Tab-separated table of C-alpha atoms in Angstrom:
chain	number	residue	atom	x	y	z
A	90	UNK	CA	-0.297	0.364	0.207
A	91	UNK	CA	1.489	3.309	-1.140
A	92	UNK	CA	2.187	6.215	1.497
A	93	UNK	CA	-0.240	8.949	1.618
A	94	UNK	CA	2.832	11.011	3.336
A	95	UNK	CA	3.608	12.500	-0.352
A	96	UNK	CA	0.087	14.478	-0.392
A	97	UNK	CA	0.680	16.244	2.883
A	98	UNK	CA	3.808	17.304	2.221
A	99	UNK	CA	2.666	18.993	-0.665
A	100	UNK	CA	-0.041	20.974	0.936
A	101	UNK	CA	2.531	22.209	3.474
A	102	UNK	CA	4.562	24.099	0.913
A	103	UNK	CA	1.599	25.268	-0.296
A	104	UNK	CA	0.164	26.210	2.957
A	105	UNK	CA	4.043	28.030	3.612
A	106	UNK	CA	3.925	29.228	0.123
A	107	UNK	CA	0.728	30.715	1.617
A	108	UNK	CA	1.597	32.005	4.725
A	109	UNK	CA	5.384	33.410	3.887
A	110	UNK	CA	5.678	33.750	0.182
A	111	UNK	CA	4.726	37.127	0.715
A	112	UNK	CA	7.839	37.894	2.422
A	113	UNK	CA	9.894	36.167	-0.201
A	114	UNK	CA	8.370	38.084	-2.648
A	115	UNK	CA	8.601	41.471	-1.182
A	116	UNK	CA	12.796	40.558	-0.486
A	117	UNK	CA	13.411	40.049	-4.005
A	118	UNK	CA	11.442	43.244	-5.347
A	119	UNK	CA	13.059	45.301	-2.857
A	120	UNK	CA	16.371	43.724	-2.829
A	121	UNK	CA	15.642	43.968	-7.378
A	122	UNK	CA	14.994	48.052	-6.793
A	123	UNK	CA	17.910	48.891	-4.746
A	124	UNK	CA	20.927	46.677	-6.645
A	125	UNK	CA	20.484	45.728	-9.544
A	126	UNK	CA	17.739	47.933	-11.199
A	127	UNK	CA	19.551	51.176	-9.427
A	128	UNK	CA	23.250	50.219	-10.592
A	129	UNK	CA	21.648	49.389	-14.107
A	130	UNK	CA	19.972	52.965	-14.578
A	131	UNK	CA	23.453	54.695	-13.716
A	132	UNK	CA	24.207	56.906	-16.025
A	133	UNK	CA	27.654	55.659	-16.881
A	134	UNK	CA	28.211	58.664	-19.283
A	135	UNK	CA	28.755	61.213	-16.095
A	136	UNK	CA	30.723	58.412	-14.550
A	137	UNK	CA	33.336	58.967	-16.670
A	138	UNK	CA	33.279	62.717	-16.483
A	139	UNK	CA	33.398	62.576	-13.373
A	140	UNK	CA	36.068	60.371	-12.951
A	141	UNK	CA	36.408	57.367	-10.145
A	142	UNK	CA	33.850	59.456	-7.862
A	143	UNK	CA	31.120	56.589	-8.437
A	144	UNK	CA	33.197	53.789	-7.900
A	145	UNK	CA	31.642	51.226	-5.261
A	146	UNK	CA	33.665	49.663	-2.929
A	147	UNK	CA	30.979	47.111	-2.149
A	148	UNK	CA	27.625	46.158	-3.519
A	149	UNK	CA	26.950	47.075	0.135
A	150	UNK	CA	27.529	50.686	-0.539
A	151	UNK	CA	24.669	50.817	-3.641
A	152	UNK	CA	21.444	52.140	-0.985
A	153	UNK	CA	22.936	50.372	2.217
A	154	UNK	CA	20.394	51.722	3.904
A	155	UNK	CA	17.780	49.796	2.319
A	156	UNK	CA	19.937	46.790	2.275
A	157	UNK	CA	20.493	46.879	5.359
A	158	UNK	CA	16.604	47.302	6.308
A	159	UNK	CA	16.061	44.045	4.290
A	160	UNK	CA	19.093	42.402	6.036
A	161	UNK	CA	17.798	43.402	9.198
A	162	UNK	CA	13.705	42.836	8.749
A	163	UNK	CA	12.977	40.240	6.589
A	164	UNK	CA	14.500	36.996	8.453
A	165	UNK	CA	12.868	38.175	11.690
A	166	UNK	CA	9.458	38.714	9.815
A	167	UNK	CA	9.526	35.137	8.553
A	168	UNK	CA	10.832	33.413	11.409
A	169	UNK	CA	7.398	35.266	13.477
A	170	UNK	CA	5.135	34.530	10.519
A	171	UNK	CA	6.168	30.882	9.741
A	172	UNK	CA	5.659	29.770	13.217
A	173	UNK	CA	2.645	32.277	13.766
A	174	UNK	CA	0.587	28.749	13.404
A	175	UNK	CA	1.690	27.449	16.932
A	176	UNK	CA	0.058	30.465	19.003
A	177	UNK	CA	-3.126	29.967	17.114
A	178	UNK	CA	-5.114	26.784	19.413
A	179	UNK	CA	-7.383	25.515	16.195
A	180	UNK	CA	-4.392	26.002	13.615
A	181	UNK	CA	-1.804	24.385	15.917
A	182	UNK	CA	-4.622	21.228	16.740
A	183	UNK	CA	-4.985	20.767	12.979
A	184	UNK	CA	-1.079	20.710	12.226
A	185	UNK	CA	0.212	18.217	15.355
A	186	UNK	CA	-3.105	16.112	14.194
A	187	UNK	CA	-0.992	15.424	10.977
A	188	UNK	CA	0.550	11.886	10.412
A	189	UNK	CA	3.983	13.560	10.950
A	190	UNK	CA	6.168	14.087	14.212
A	191	UNK	CA	6.449	17.624	15.407
A	192	UNK	CA	10.154	17.356	15.036
A	193	UNK	CA	9.442	16.517	11.196
A	194	UNK	CA	6.893	20.024	11.166
A	195	UNK	CA	9.973	21.545	12.882
A	196	UNK	CA	11.985	20.810	10.507
A	197	UNK	CA	10.118	21.299	7.629
A	198	UNK	CA	9.076	24.552	7.987
A	199	UNK	CA	12.309	25.854	9.124
A	200	UNK	CA	14.116	24.735	6.082
A	201	UNK	CA	11.795	25.609	3.717
A	202	UNK	CA	11.444	28.597	5.435
A	203	UNK	CA	14.949	29.036	4.326
A	204	UNK	CA	14.571	28.162	1.076
A	205	UNK	CA	12.282	31.141	0.868
A	206	UNK	CA	14.912	33.462	2.588
A	207	UNK	CA	17.707	32.758	0.281
A	208	UNK	CA	16.409	32.540	-3.210
A	209	UNK	CA	15.368	36.182	-3.630
A	210	UNK	CA	19.039	36.709	-2.571
A	211	UNK	CA	20.385	34.231	-5.045
A	212	UNK	CA	18.433	35.382	-7.887
A	213	UNK	CA	19.277	39.010	-7.010
A	214	UNK	CA	22.824	38.491	-7.384
A	215	UNK	CA	22.345	36.036	-10.424
A	216	UNK	CA	20.367	38.798	-12.220
A	217	UNK	CA	23.468	41.011	-11.001
A	218	UNK	CA	25.605	38.769	-12.502
A	219	UNK	CA	24.168	38.904	-16.247
A	220	UNK	CA	23.715	42.509	-15.514
A	221	UNK	CA	27.120	43.011	-15.043
A	222	UNK	CA	28.370	41.331	-18.684
A	223	UNK	CA	24.941	43.093	-20.046
A	224	UNK	CA	25.460	46.589	-18.715
A	225	UNK	CA	28.724	47.254	-18.792
A	226	UNK	CA	29.167	47.605	-14.889
A	227	UNK	CA	33.013	46.201	-14.547
A	228	UNK	CA	33.187	50.136	-14.053
A	229	UNK	CA	31.753	49.804	-10.472
A	230	UNK	CA	32.874	46.789	-9.388
A	231	UNK	CA	34.049	43.552	-9.900
A	232	UNK	CA	32.705	39.808	-10.268
A	233	UNK	CA	34.082	38.645	-7.071
A	234	UNK	CA	32.024	41.626	-5.072
A	235	UNK	CA	28.628	40.198	-6.512
A	236	UNK	CA	30.007	36.531	-4.915
A	237	UNK	CA	30.908	38.233	-1.604
A	238	UNK	CA	27.978	40.145	-1.526
A	239	UNK	CA	25.855	37.129	-1.433
A	240	UNK	CA	27.778	35.260	0.996
A	241	UNK	CA	27.619	38.283	3.197
A	242	UNK	CA	23.713	38.457	3.005
A	243	UNK	CA	23.139	34.569	3.533
A	244	UNK	CA	25.429	34.561	6.570
A	245	UNK	CA	23.918	37.531	8.066
A	246	UNK	CA	20.342	36.643	7.360
A	247	UNK	CA	20.849	33.007	7.946
A	248	UNK	CA	22.504	34.077	11.481
A	249	UNK	CA	19.155	36.696	12.490
A	250	UNK	CA	16.572	33.931	11.240
A	251	UNK	CA	17.819	30.537	12.970
A	252	UNK	CA	18.147	33.275	16.548
A	253	UNK	CA	14.933	34.135	15.928
A	254	UNK	CA	13.307	30.633	15.582
A	255	UNK	CA	15.396	29.783	18.493
A	256	UNK	CA	13.709	32.954	20.466
A	257	UNK	CA	10.342	31.792	19.275
A	258	UNK	CA	10.516	28.092	20.549
A	259	UNK	CA	12.153	29.164	23.563
A	260	UNK	CA	8.848	31.301	24.295
A	261	UNK	CA	6.413	30.996	21.877
A	262	UNK	CA	5.093	34.481	21.980
A	263	UNK	CA	5.089	36.330	18.107
A	264	UNK	CA	6.005	39.457	20.148
A	265	UNK	CA	8.986	38.667	21.984
A	266	UNK	CA	10.486	36.576	19.295
A	267	UNK	CA	10.140	39.935	17.121
């Protein structure tokens, strides 16, 4: 007799996307307009006239306020909304009545949330690499800077995300978690 668990997995994926998919989409759009789109729209003719005044040491120098806001706010929002079902008794009873263990639910939600967190960063890095060769962005930064930006962004958002989940599981309160 075939296992019915894959049917639950599909519904859990859909549930996670409905609950926190908007955070991933928001993160992608904010990062897209803050970094790749901003660099593509810079006027390179003015850059050549001014000399090296527009050279960015790192990609973090491109609208740093927005990037730091995304770096700090998105993992916290994701951690809060991902495990929000624990605070709602009816929804918690429904989730824990599934024929999967609580340990499985915790790991499933944690790692799928991690994918929602990392995917916008990787997609923006790929877009930035494509724009690097298409729009002559080597006058602003090197390709090594793109990989450095992606790595640093992934590490810091991961640390904040896992710390938020740790605090949420310890306290069980969304306000404290935030």
